[in-house]
DNA sequence: TCTGGGGTCCTAGGACCC
DNA sequence: TCTGGGGTCCTAGGACCC
């Protein structure tokens, strides 16, 4: 049986662990730039704050009901996620962390009593040891366990065990859009063909599905019928790409300012590569205007350049990123977002040397370690590349960020006895 | 006025090989 | 007049997930 353990309102729950005053109040965590609602407490959901809604659209609700809006604090959420994930191996040797707030567990014993007991135990232990409330769904496939979890959440059950015999009943009440793997486009397409519920989809002939919707949806359909097609992935392959991208708080039209932003993003993504001990074979820079403003002239450009040798050396990453930037930049637009992608990642230790290399790799590595140590100890701005320069208008807005309680010594919570 | 960021997988089509 | 069959690799774009 597959269990999915999913943290309830994860980002909000993380905030509540360290600020119990938020308990019982409507709380919303905002995306970068304090833009959209990305996590909502039950109270905020009940007031009608939609997932992904931009803040200015629920400002009225916010004022009227005293909704607490917080900027996202990813350092905290990542650390809390690590704590939660670290607990799962006591219930199963096969754990697949699926996202920052979810993991699949493979449970060998299918007896209902056993599954109930384990699911309850997971719920109480995670809450007691980390402060995070979770929901658990269990069934014969991953897709059905996700449906069970959704059911548990909707009905405030906390856990739901779904034997295959009971699946059709539940699927008849599950809308196609709420199936794991069926997104907006597919929902629309299915709706046009009068397929509304998960049960209707699972009763559709698989040949027809395969022909019109491809193998991915076919797998989902089989899974709804209780036939596992999406295996556990406990040892995921190495990461293939890495991105650092941000929207600007104001629109930017100056080339210099945009260039500075790109150089800074290149710095950040190179540092992230080194943390993961990876090197990239190519760099891609992309720029875009504000697609929410169709009346403005639009431009979405990107340029990819291959490195001579796979690298994570900041000066080299910045150099290539700026070269790509100069090729993709067009003047006369007001830019809203830029990003730097590192492509075709390889483990740093497996990089093949190059006889006529321009860079002294040995020195480069020592220089970067020194830089990384300095930044870890004294902050990112203590020592950095001039190119990534002074912080300008393109910087993200983060007005309401809470302390990084668990990862910074000077932000650790203080108890007064 | 104000609308996120970071990923993966699949498919179709074109270029190229013998 | 008549013009094959069987592959691989790469890329762009589109879908999905959280």
GROMACS .gro file of C-alpha atoms (C1' of nucleotides) in nm:
model
  453
    1UNK     CA    1   0.000   0.000   0.000
    2UNK     CA    2   0.110   0.355  -0.070
    3UNK     CA    3   0.074   0.618   0.197
    4UNK     CA    4   0.106   0.988   0.126
    5UNK     CA    5   0.186   1.208   0.423
    6UNK     CA    6   0.105   1.571   0.349
    7UNK     CA    7   0.164   1.862   0.586
    8UNK     CA    8  -0.146   2.074   0.640
    9UNK     CA    9  -0.112   2.434   0.521
   10UNK     CA   10   0.261   2.377   0.550
   11UNK     CA   11   0.411   2.727   0.540
   12UNK     CA   12   0.144   2.864   0.774
   13UNK     CA   13   0.196   2.569   1.008
   14UNK     CA   14   0.573   2.637   1.018
   15UNK     CA   15   0.503   2.997   1.117
   16UNK     CA   16   0.263   2.887   1.388
   17UNK     CA   17   0.515   2.655   1.549
   18UNK     CA   18   0.722   2.959   1.646
   19UNK     CA   19   0.441   3.207   1.692
   20UNK     CA   20   0.147   3.039   1.866
   21UNK     CA   21  -0.046   3.367   1.860
   22UNK     CA   22  -0.118   3.288   1.497
   23UNK     CA   23  -0.319   2.987   1.612
   24UNK     CA   24  -0.691   3.028   1.540
   25UNK     CA   25  -0.636   3.339   1.329
   26UNK     CA   26  -0.659   3.372   0.951
   27UNK     CA   27  -0.299   3.360   0.822
   28UNK     CA   28  -0.165   3.381   0.468
   29UNK     CA   29   0.193   3.326   0.353
   30UNK     CA   30   0.281   3.524   0.041
   31UNK     CA   31   0.503   3.427  -0.252
   32UNK     CA   32   0.825   3.610  -0.330
   33UNK     CA   33   0.780   3.982  -0.382
   34UNK     CA   34   0.483   3.955  -0.143
   35UNK     CA   35   0.279   3.881  -0.452
   36UNK     CA   36   0.037   3.589  -0.418
   37UNK     CA   37  -0.112   3.370  -0.145
   38UNK     CA   38   0.083   3.043  -0.149
   39UNK     CA   39  -0.027   2.900   0.185
   40UNK     CA   40  -0.346   2.969   0.378
   41UNK     CA   41  -0.468   2.867   0.721
   42UNK     CA   42  -0.811   2.703   0.741
   43UNK     CA   43  -0.950   3.034   0.870
   44UNK     CA   44  -0.812   3.220   0.566
   45UNK     CA   45  -0.956   2.956   0.332
   46UNK     CA   46  -1.294   2.989   0.504
   47UNK     CA   47  -1.288   3.366   0.445
   48UNK     CA   48  -1.247   3.294   0.074
   49UNK     CA   49  -0.883   3.373   0.002
   50UNK     CA   50  -0.814   3.164  -0.310
   51UNK     CA   51  -0.488   2.975  -0.358
   52UNK     CA   52  -0.251   3.179  -0.572
   53UNK     CA   53  -0.457   3.497  -0.544
   54UNK     CA   54  -0.256   3.820  -0.569
   55UNK     CA   55  -0.260   4.013  -0.244
   56UNK     CA   56  -0.425   4.325  -0.386
   57UNK     CA   57  -0.729   4.115  -0.474
   58UNK     CA   58  -0.795   4.016  -0.115
   59UNK     CA   59  -0.687   4.341   0.049
   60UNK     CA   60  -1.047   4.412   0.152
   61UNK     CA   61  -1.082   4.077   0.325
   62UNK     CA   62  -0.743   4.131   0.482
   63UNK     CA   63  -0.845   4.462   0.638
   64UNK     CA   64  -1.196   4.356   0.733
   65UNK     CA   65  -1.098   4.032   0.906
   66UNK     CA   66  -0.747   4.111   1.023
   67UNK     CA   67  -0.583   3.846   0.809
   68UNK     CA   68  -0.215   3.816   0.898
   69UNK     CA   69   0.000   3.826   0.583
   70UNK     CA   70   0.357   3.699   0.607
   71UNK     CA   71   0.639   3.702   0.351
   72UNK     CA   72   0.773   3.359   0.269
   73UNK     CA   73   1.061   3.237   0.483
   74UNK     CA   74   1.197   2.951   0.276
   75UNK     CA   75   1.499   2.894   0.492
   76UNK     CA   76   1.265   2.811   0.779
   77UNK     CA   77   1.032   2.594   0.569
   78UNK     CA   78   1.320   2.396   0.419
   79UNK     CA   79   1.459   2.323   0.764
   80UNK     CA   80   1.118   2.225   0.903
   81UNK     CA   81   1.068   2.000   0.600
   82UNK     CA   82   1.399   1.829   0.669
   83UNK     CA   83   1.288   1.764   1.028
   84UNK     CA   84   0.955   1.617   0.922
   85UNK     CA   85   1.110   1.398   0.648
   86UNK     CA   86   1.372   1.264   0.888
   87UNK     CA   87   1.099   1.088   1.090
   88UNK     CA   88   0.952   0.867   0.821
   89UNK     CA   89   1.205   0.587   0.805
   90UNK     CA   90   1.080   0.448   1.137
   91UNK     CA   91   0.758   0.341   0.961
   92UNK     CA   92   0.892   0.233   0.625
   93UNK     CA   93   1.229   0.160   0.465
   94UNK     CA   94   1.091   0.295   0.136
   95UNK     CA   95   1.032   0.668   0.163
   96UNK     CA   96   1.006   0.905  -0.130
   97UNK     CA   97   1.015   1.274  -0.039
   98UNK     CA   98   0.786   1.413  -0.307
   99UNK     CA   99   0.780   1.785  -0.238
  100UNK     CA  100   0.872   2.024   0.041
  101UNK     CA  101   0.566   1.914   0.240
  102UNK     CA  102   0.483   1.560   0.121
  103UNK     CA  103   0.632   1.213   0.115
  104UNK     CA  104   0.518   0.874  -0.012
  105UNK     CA  105   0.575   0.574   0.216
  106UNK     CA  106   0.549   0.215   0.096
  107UNK     CA  107   0.372  -0.002   0.354
  108UNK     CA  108   0.394  -0.376   0.309
  109UNK     CA  109   0.117  -0.495   0.539
  110UNK     CA  110  -0.224  -0.430   0.378
  111UNK     CA  111  -0.441  -0.511   0.680
  112UNK     CA  112  -0.676  -0.229   0.755
  113UNK     CA  113  -0.616  -0.230   1.132
  114UNK     CA  114  -0.245  -0.211   1.080
  115UNK     CA  115  -0.275   0.077   0.831
  116UNK     CA  116  -0.508   0.269   1.062
  117UNK     CA  117  -0.268   0.228   1.349
  118UNK     CA  118   0.036   0.335   1.149
  119UNK     CA  119  -0.139   0.635   0.996
  120UNK     CA  120  -0.250   0.756   1.341
  121UNK     CA  121   0.096   0.702   1.479
  122UNK     CA  122   0.254   0.905   1.197
  123UNK     CA  123   0.011   1.186   1.257
  124UNK     CA  124   0.064   1.210   1.633
  125UNK     CA  125   0.440   1.160   1.620
  126UNK     CA  126   0.503   1.425   1.354
  127UNK     CA  127   0.285   1.673   1.541
  128UNK     CA  128   0.451   1.602   1.874
  129UNK     CA  129   0.809   1.602   1.749
  130UNK     CA  130   0.797   1.892   1.501
  131UNK     CA  131   0.475   2.084   1.571
  132UNK     CA  132   0.351   2.027   1.217
  133UNK     CA  133   0.002   1.880   1.159
  134UNK     CA  134  -0.019   1.624   0.876
  135UNK     CA  135  -0.285   1.430   0.685
  136UNK     CA  136  -0.231   1.072   0.571
  137UNK     CA  137  -0.395   0.898   0.275
  138UNK     CA  138  -0.342   0.528   0.211
  139UNK     CA  139  -0.442   0.316  -0.090
  140UNK     CA  140  -0.320   0.069  -0.350
  141UNK     CA  141  -0.169   0.327  -0.587
  142UNK     CA  142  -0.008   0.665  -0.546
  143UNK     CA  143  -0.289   0.837  -0.734
  144UNK     CA  144  -0.554   0.677  -0.512
  145UNK     CA  145  -0.357   0.761  -0.198
  146UNK     CA  146  -0.354   1.125  -0.310
  147UNK     CA  147  -0.731   1.106  -0.358
  148UNK     CA  148  -0.767   0.953  -0.011
  149UNK     CA  149  -0.554   1.229   0.136
  150UNK     CA  150  -0.765   1.493  -0.037
  151UNK     CA  151  -1.073   1.327   0.112
  152UNK     CA  152  -0.917   1.321   0.461
  153UNK     CA  153  -0.839   1.693   0.436
  154UNK     CA  154  -1.177   1.797   0.303
  155UNK     CA  155  -1.362   1.607   0.573
  156UNK     CA  156  -1.117   1.694   0.851
  157UNK     CA  157  -1.052   1.326   0.917
  158UNK     CA  158  -0.675   1.354   0.934
  159UNK     CA  159  -0.634   1.005   0.791
  160UNK     CA  160  -0.813   0.800   0.529
  161UNK     CA  161  -0.753   0.437   0.435
  162UNK     CA  162  -0.899   0.359   0.094
  163UNK     CA  163  -0.933  -0.010   0.005
  164UNK     CA  164  -0.977  -0.069  -0.367
  165UNK     CA  165  -1.336  -0.190  -0.319
  166UNK     CA  166  -1.433   0.153  -0.184
  167UNK     CA  167  -1.253   0.349  -0.455
  168UNK     CA  168  -1.539   0.388  -0.710
  169UNK     CA  169  -1.764   0.546  -0.450
  170UNK     CA  170  -1.502   0.804  -0.358
  171UNK     CA  171  -1.398   0.865  -0.719
  172UNK     CA  172  -1.757   0.940  -0.816
  173UNK     CA  173  -1.734   1.241  -0.583
  174UNK     CA  174  -1.389   1.352  -0.692
  175UNK     CA  175  -1.387   1.614  -0.966
  176UNK     CA  176  -1.146   1.550  -1.254
  177UNK     CA  177  -0.956   1.869  -1.173
  178UNK     CA  178  -0.867   1.732  -0.829
  179UNK     CA  179  -0.701   1.417  -0.964
  180UNK     CA  180  -0.325   1.409  -0.920
  181UNK     CA  181  -0.185   1.451  -1.273
  182UNK     CA  182  -0.488   1.622  -1.424
  183UNK     CA  183  -0.435   1.994  -1.453
  184UNK     CA  184  -0.629   2.286  -1.594
  185UNK     CA  185  -0.588   2.211  -1.964
  186UNK     CA  186  -0.679   1.846  -1.934
  187UNK     CA  187  -0.978   1.923  -1.712
  188UNK     CA  188  -1.107   2.159  -1.977
  189UNK     CA  189  -1.047   1.908  -2.256
  190UNK     CA  190  -1.219   1.629  -2.062
  191UNK     CA  191  -1.507   1.859  -1.970
  192UNK     CA  192  -1.572   1.927  -2.338
  193UNK     CA  193  -1.614   1.551  -2.379
  194UNK     CA  194  -1.842   1.530  -2.078
  195UNK     CA  195  -1.595   1.360  -1.847
  196UNK     CA  196  -1.640   1.535  -1.515
  197UNK     CA  197  -1.551   1.298  -1.234
  198UNK     CA  198  -1.261   1.072  -1.153
  199UNK     CA  199  -1.492   0.771  -1.185
  200UNK     CA  200  -1.594   0.873  -1.536
  201UNK     CA  201  -1.231   0.913  -1.632
  202UNK     CA  202  -1.136   0.575  -1.487
  203UNK     CA  203  -1.416   0.413  -1.690
  204UNK     CA  204  -1.287   0.559  -2.018
  205UNK     CA  205  -1.124   0.300  -2.249
  206UNK     CA  206  -0.747   0.318  -2.215
  207UNK     CA  207  -0.686   0.283  -2.592
  208UNK     CA  208  -0.880   0.603  -2.647
  209UNK     CA  209  -0.694   0.779  -2.363
  210UNK     CA  210  -0.360   0.667  -2.501
  211UNK     CA  211  -0.446   0.788  -2.848
  212UNK     CA  212  -0.571   1.130  -2.747
  213UNK     CA  213  -0.389   1.212  -2.425
  214UNK     CA  214  -0.068   1.009  -2.424
  215UNK     CA  215   0.098   0.769  -2.190
  216UNK     CA  216   0.106   0.998  -1.885
  217UNK     CA  217  -0.272   1.025  -1.859
  218UNK     CA  218  -0.308   0.656  -1.939
  219UNK     CA  219  -0.098   0.578  -1.635
  220UNK     CA  220  -0.317   0.803  -1.421
  221UNK     CA  221  -0.627   0.620  -1.546
  222UNK     CA  222  -0.476   0.279  -1.464
  223UNK     CA  223  -0.383   0.406  -1.119
  224UNK     CA  224  -0.739   0.519  -1.057
  225UNK     CA  225  -0.841   0.159  -1.128
  226UNK     CA  226  -0.598   0.039  -0.862
  227UNK     CA  227  -0.318  -0.077  -1.092
  228UNK     CA  228   0.013   0.077  -0.980
  229UNK     CA  229   0.192   0.245  -1.271
  230UNK     CA  230   0.386   0.517  -1.093
  231UNK     CA  231   0.657   0.345  -0.889
  232UNK     CA  232   0.824   0.465  -0.574
  233UNK     CA  233   1.127   0.676  -0.651
  234UNK     CA  234   1.325   0.652  -0.330
  235UNK     CA  235   1.661   0.731  -0.486
  236UNK     CA  236   1.589   1.004  -0.736
  237UNK     CA  237   1.842   1.061  -1.011
  238UNK     CA  238   2.067   1.361  -0.998
  239UNK     CA  239   1.912   1.701  -1.054
  240UNK     CA  240   1.931   1.805  -1.419
  241UNK     CA  241   1.874   2.180  -1.412
  242UNK     CA  242   1.888   2.461  -1.163
  243UNK     CA  243   1.731   2.805  -1.182
  244UNK     CA  244   1.753   3.132  -0.999
  245UNK     CA  245   1.489   3.376  -1.118
  246UNK     CA  246   1.304   3.668  -0.967
  247UNK     CA  247   1.034   3.914  -1.054
  248UNK     CA  248   1.126   4.273  -0.986
  249UNK     CA  249   0.935   4.488  -0.742
  250UNK     CA  250   0.927   4.760  -1.010
  251UNK     CA  251   0.952   4.726  -1.382
  252UNK     CA  252   1.304   4.783  -1.511
  253UNK     CA  253   1.399   4.935  -1.845
  254UNK     CA  254   1.764   5.029  -1.789
  255UNK     CA  255   2.006   4.784  -1.941
  256UNK     CA  256   2.265   4.840  -1.668
  257UNK     CA  257   2.019   4.768  -1.392
  258UNK     CA  258   1.900   4.452  -1.564
  259UNK     CA  259   2.258   4.345  -1.624
  260UNK     CA  260   2.333   4.385  -1.255
  261UNK     CA  261   2.034   4.170  -1.167
  262UNK     CA  262   2.145   3.896  -1.407
  263UNK     CA  263   2.500   3.903  -1.268
  264UNK     CA  264   2.361   3.874  -0.916
  265UNK     CA  265   2.134   3.582  -1.008
  266UNK     CA  266   2.431   3.413  -1.176
  267UNK     CA  267   2.626   3.455  -0.851
  268UNK     CA  268   2.342   3.299  -0.651
  269UNK     CA  269   2.292   3.003  -0.881
  270UNK     CA  270   2.667   2.932  -0.894
  271UNK     CA  271   2.676   2.925  -0.514
  272UNK     CA  272   2.376   2.690  -0.512
  273UNK     CA  273   2.556   2.460  -0.757
  274UNK     CA  274   2.859   2.443  -0.528
  275UNK     CA  275   2.642   2.365  -0.227
  276UNK     CA  276   2.501   2.066  -0.416
  277UNK     CA  277   2.847   1.973  -0.551
  278UNK     CA  278   2.727   2.006  -0.909
  279UNK     CA  279   2.865   2.173  -1.219
  280UNK     CA  280   2.673   2.296  -1.524
  281UNK     CA  281   2.751   2.237  -1.890
  282UNK     CA  282   2.553   2.535  -2.015
  283UNK     CA  283   2.396   2.859  -1.900
  284UNK     CA  284   2.066   3.007  -2.013
  285UNK     CA  285   1.952   3.362  -1.940
  286UNK     CA  286   1.593   3.469  -1.985
  287UNK     CA  287   1.419   3.805  -1.965
  288UNK     CA  288   1.053   3.887  -1.975
  289UNK     CA  289   0.816   4.179  -1.964
  290UNK     CA  290   0.499   4.186  -1.752
  291UNK     CA  291   0.247   3.947  -1.911
  292UNK     CA  292  -0.025   4.087  -1.685
  293UNK     CA  293  -0.003   4.409  -1.886
  294UNK     CA  294  -0.110   4.307  -2.237
  295UNK     CA  295  -0.137   4.674  -2.335
  296UNK     CA  296   0.243   4.710  -2.296
  297UNK     CA  297   0.468   4.569  -2.567
  298UNK     CA  298   0.577   4.222  -2.470
  299UNK     CA  299   0.908   4.044  -2.503
  300UNK     CA  300   1.021   3.705  -2.377
  301UNK     CA  301   1.377   3.626  -2.475
  302UNK     CA  302   1.633   3.368  -2.379
  303UNK     CA  303   1.980   3.268  -2.488
  304UNK     CA  304   2.180   2.956  -2.407
  305UNK     CA  305   2.559   2.927  -2.410
  306UNK     CA  306   2.766   2.614  -2.349
  307UNK     CA  307   3.066   2.629  -2.118
  308UNK     CA  308   3.403   2.497  -2.240
  309UNK     CA  309   3.426   2.281  -1.930
  310UNK     CA  310   3.140   2.207  -1.686
  311UNK     CA  311   3.168   2.469  -1.414
  312UNK     CA  312   3.035   2.621  -1.092
  313UNK     CA  313   3.305   2.892  -1.075
  314UNK     CA  314   3.123   3.220  -1.014
  315UNK     CA  315   3.334   3.450  -1.236
  316UNK     CA  316   3.290   3.210  -1.526
  317UNK     CA  317   2.917   3.165  -1.467
  318UNK     CA  318   2.872   3.543  -1.447
  319UNK     CA  319   3.081   3.597  -1.761
  320UNK     CA  320   2.873   3.354  -1.969
  321UNK     CA  321   2.546   3.477  -1.820
  322UNK     CA  322   2.632   3.834  -1.917
  323UNK     CA  323   2.735   3.725  -2.266
  324UNK     CA  324   2.400   3.550  -2.304
  325UNK     CA  325   2.226   3.854  -2.156
  326UNK     CA  326   2.383   4.090  -2.412
  327UNK     CA  327   2.258   3.862  -2.689
  328UNK     CA  328   1.902   3.845  -2.563
  329UNK     CA  329   1.848   4.199  -2.434
  330UNK     CA  330   1.630   4.427  -2.649
  331UNK     CA  331   1.591   4.791  -2.559
  332UNK     CA  332   1.257   4.965  -2.540
  333UNK     CA  333   1.081   4.722  -2.310
  334UNK     CA  334   0.989   4.742  -1.944
  335UNK     CA  335   1.114   4.420  -1.789
  336UNK     CA  336   0.946   4.245  -1.499
  337UNK     CA  337   1.147   3.929  -1.455
  338UNK     CA  338   1.486   3.778  -1.529
  339UNK     CA  339   1.653   3.451  -1.451
  340UNK     CA  340   1.964   3.241  -1.494
  341UNK     CA  341   1.938   2.867  -1.555
  342UNK     CA  342   2.218   2.614  -1.520
  343UNK     CA  343   2.165   2.325  -1.760
  344UNK     CA  344   2.285   1.966  -1.795
  345UNK     CA  345   2.425   1.936  -1.447
  346UNK     CA  346   2.697   1.686  -1.370
  347UNK     CA  347   2.856   1.593  -1.037
  348UNK     CA  348   3.141   1.834  -0.968
  349UNK     CA  349   3.381   1.546  -0.900
  350UNK     CA  350   3.326   1.388  -1.241
  351UNK     CA  351   3.424   1.686  -1.451
  352UNK     CA  352   3.669   1.597  -1.725
  353UNK     CA  353   3.964   1.837  -1.736
  354UNK     CA  354   4.053   2.032  -2.049
  355UNK     CA  355   4.409   2.058  -2.167
  356UNK     CA  356   4.387   2.419  -2.285
  357UNK     CA  357   4.167   2.543  -2.003
  358UNK     CA  358   4.177   2.920  -1.949
  359UNK     CA  359   4.089   2.880  -1.583
  360UNK     CA  360   4.319   2.738  -1.318
  361UNK     CA  361   4.061   2.500  -1.167
  362UNK     CA  362   4.262   2.432  -0.857
  363UNK     CA  363   4.288   2.798  -0.764
  364UNK     CA  364   3.927   2.860  -0.865
  365UNK     CA  365   3.807   2.594  -0.628
  366UNK     CA  366   4.008   2.734  -0.337
  367UNK     CA  367   3.884   3.084  -0.407
  368UNK     CA  368   3.520   2.971  -0.415
  369UNK     CA  369   3.553   2.773  -0.091
  370UNK     CA  370   3.692   3.082   0.078
  371UNK     CA  371   3.405   3.289  -0.058
  372UNK     CA  372   3.143   3.034   0.047
  373UNK     CA  373   3.284   3.014   0.399
  374UNK     CA  374   3.290   3.392   0.433
  375UNK     CA  375   2.932   3.423   0.312
  376UNK     CA  376   2.809   3.145   0.538
  377UNK     CA  377   2.974   3.303   0.839
  378UNK     CA  378   2.912   3.672   0.782
  379UNK     CA  379   2.624   3.690   0.536
  380UNK     CA  380   2.594   3.709   0.164
  381UNK     CA  381   2.671   4.078   0.144
  382UNK     CA  382   2.990   4.055   0.352
  383UNK     CA  383   3.196   3.963   0.046
  384UNK     CA  384   3.060   3.952  -0.306
  385UNK     CA  385   3.130   4.028  -0.668
  386UNK     CA  386   3.114   4.394  -0.767
  387UNK     CA  387   2.928   4.298  -1.084
  388UNK     CA  388   2.627   4.179  -0.882
  389UNK     CA  389   2.647   4.522  -0.737
  390UNK     CA  390   2.449   4.766  -0.538
  391UNK     CA  391   2.094   4.660  -0.468
  392UNK     CA  392   1.854   4.852  -0.686
  393UNK     CA  393   1.487   4.873  -0.763
  394UNK     CA  394   1.483   4.521  -0.905
  395UNK     CA  395   1.511   4.369  -0.559
  396UNK     CA  396   1.219   4.163  -0.434
  397UNK     CA  397   0.982   4.296  -0.176
  398UNK     CA  398   0.969   4.102   0.154
  399UNK     CA  399   0.806   4.323   0.407
  400UNK     CA  400   0.683   4.070   0.658
  401UNK     CA  401   0.948   3.802   0.685
  402UNK     CA  402   0.968   3.623   1.018
  403UNK     CA  403   1.302   3.525   1.176
  404UNK     CA  404   1.488   3.218   1.050
  405UNK     CA  405   1.435   3.063   1.391
  406UNK     CA  406   1.612   2.733   1.331
  407UNK     CA  407   1.902   2.818   1.100
  408UNK     CA  408   2.052   3.148   1.217
  409UNK     CA  409   2.210   3.187   1.560
  410UNK     CA  410   2.114   3.551   1.586
  411UNK     CA  411   1.750   3.482   1.495
  412UNK     CA  412   1.693   3.200   1.739
  413UNK     CA  413   1.375   3.238   1.947
  414UNK     CA  414   1.414   3.376   2.297
  415UNK     CA  415   1.213   3.236   2.587
  416UNK     CA  416   1.148   3.456   2.889
  417UNK     CA  417   1.084   3.255   3.204
  418DT     C1'  418  -0.048   5.043  -0.803
  419DC     C1'  419  -0.016   4.560  -0.664
  420DT     C1'  420  -0.002   3.896  -1.003
  421DG     C1'  421   0.600   3.350  -0.743
  422DG     C1'  422   0.968   3.020  -0.804
  423DG     C1'  423   1.155   2.578  -0.899
  424DG     C1'  424   1.122   2.164  -1.092
  425DT     C1'  425   0.997   1.708  -1.408
  426DC     C1'  426   0.836   1.437  -1.797
  427DC     C1'  427   0.649   1.353  -2.263
  428DT     C1'  428   0.583   1.438  -2.755
  429DA     C1'  429   0.636   1.589  -3.217
  430DG     C1'  430   0.920   1.714  -3.563
  431DG     C1'  431   1.350   1.790  -3.787
  432DA     C1'  432   1.825   1.665  -3.891
  433DC     C1'  433   2.111   1.320  -3.963
  434DC     C1'  434   2.303   0.834  -4.015
  435DC     C1'  435   2.348   0.391  -4.299
  436DT     C1'  436   0.759   0.622  -6.501
  437DC     C1'  437   0.956   0.423  -6.109
  438DT     C1'  438   1.246   0.708  -5.536
  439DG     C1'  439   1.296   0.250  -4.866
  440DG     C1'  440   1.336   0.129  -4.418
  441DG     C1'  441   1.513   0.166  -3.982
  442DG     C1'  442   1.731   0.404  -3.658
  443DT     C1'  443   1.929   0.799  -3.315
  444DC     C1'  444   1.968   1.247  -3.124
  445DC     C1'  445   1.829   1.704  -3.029
  446DT     C1'  446   1.513   2.077  -2.936
  447DA     C1'  447   1.106   2.339  -2.847
  448DG     C1'  448   0.691   2.348  -2.650
  449DG     C1'  449   0.339   2.197  -2.362
  450DA     C1'  450   0.158   1.965  -1.993
  451DC     C1'  451   0.197   1.866  -1.506
  452DC     C1'  452   0.348   1.902  -0.991
  453DC     C1'  453   0.415   2.170  -0.535
   0.00000   0.00000   0.00000
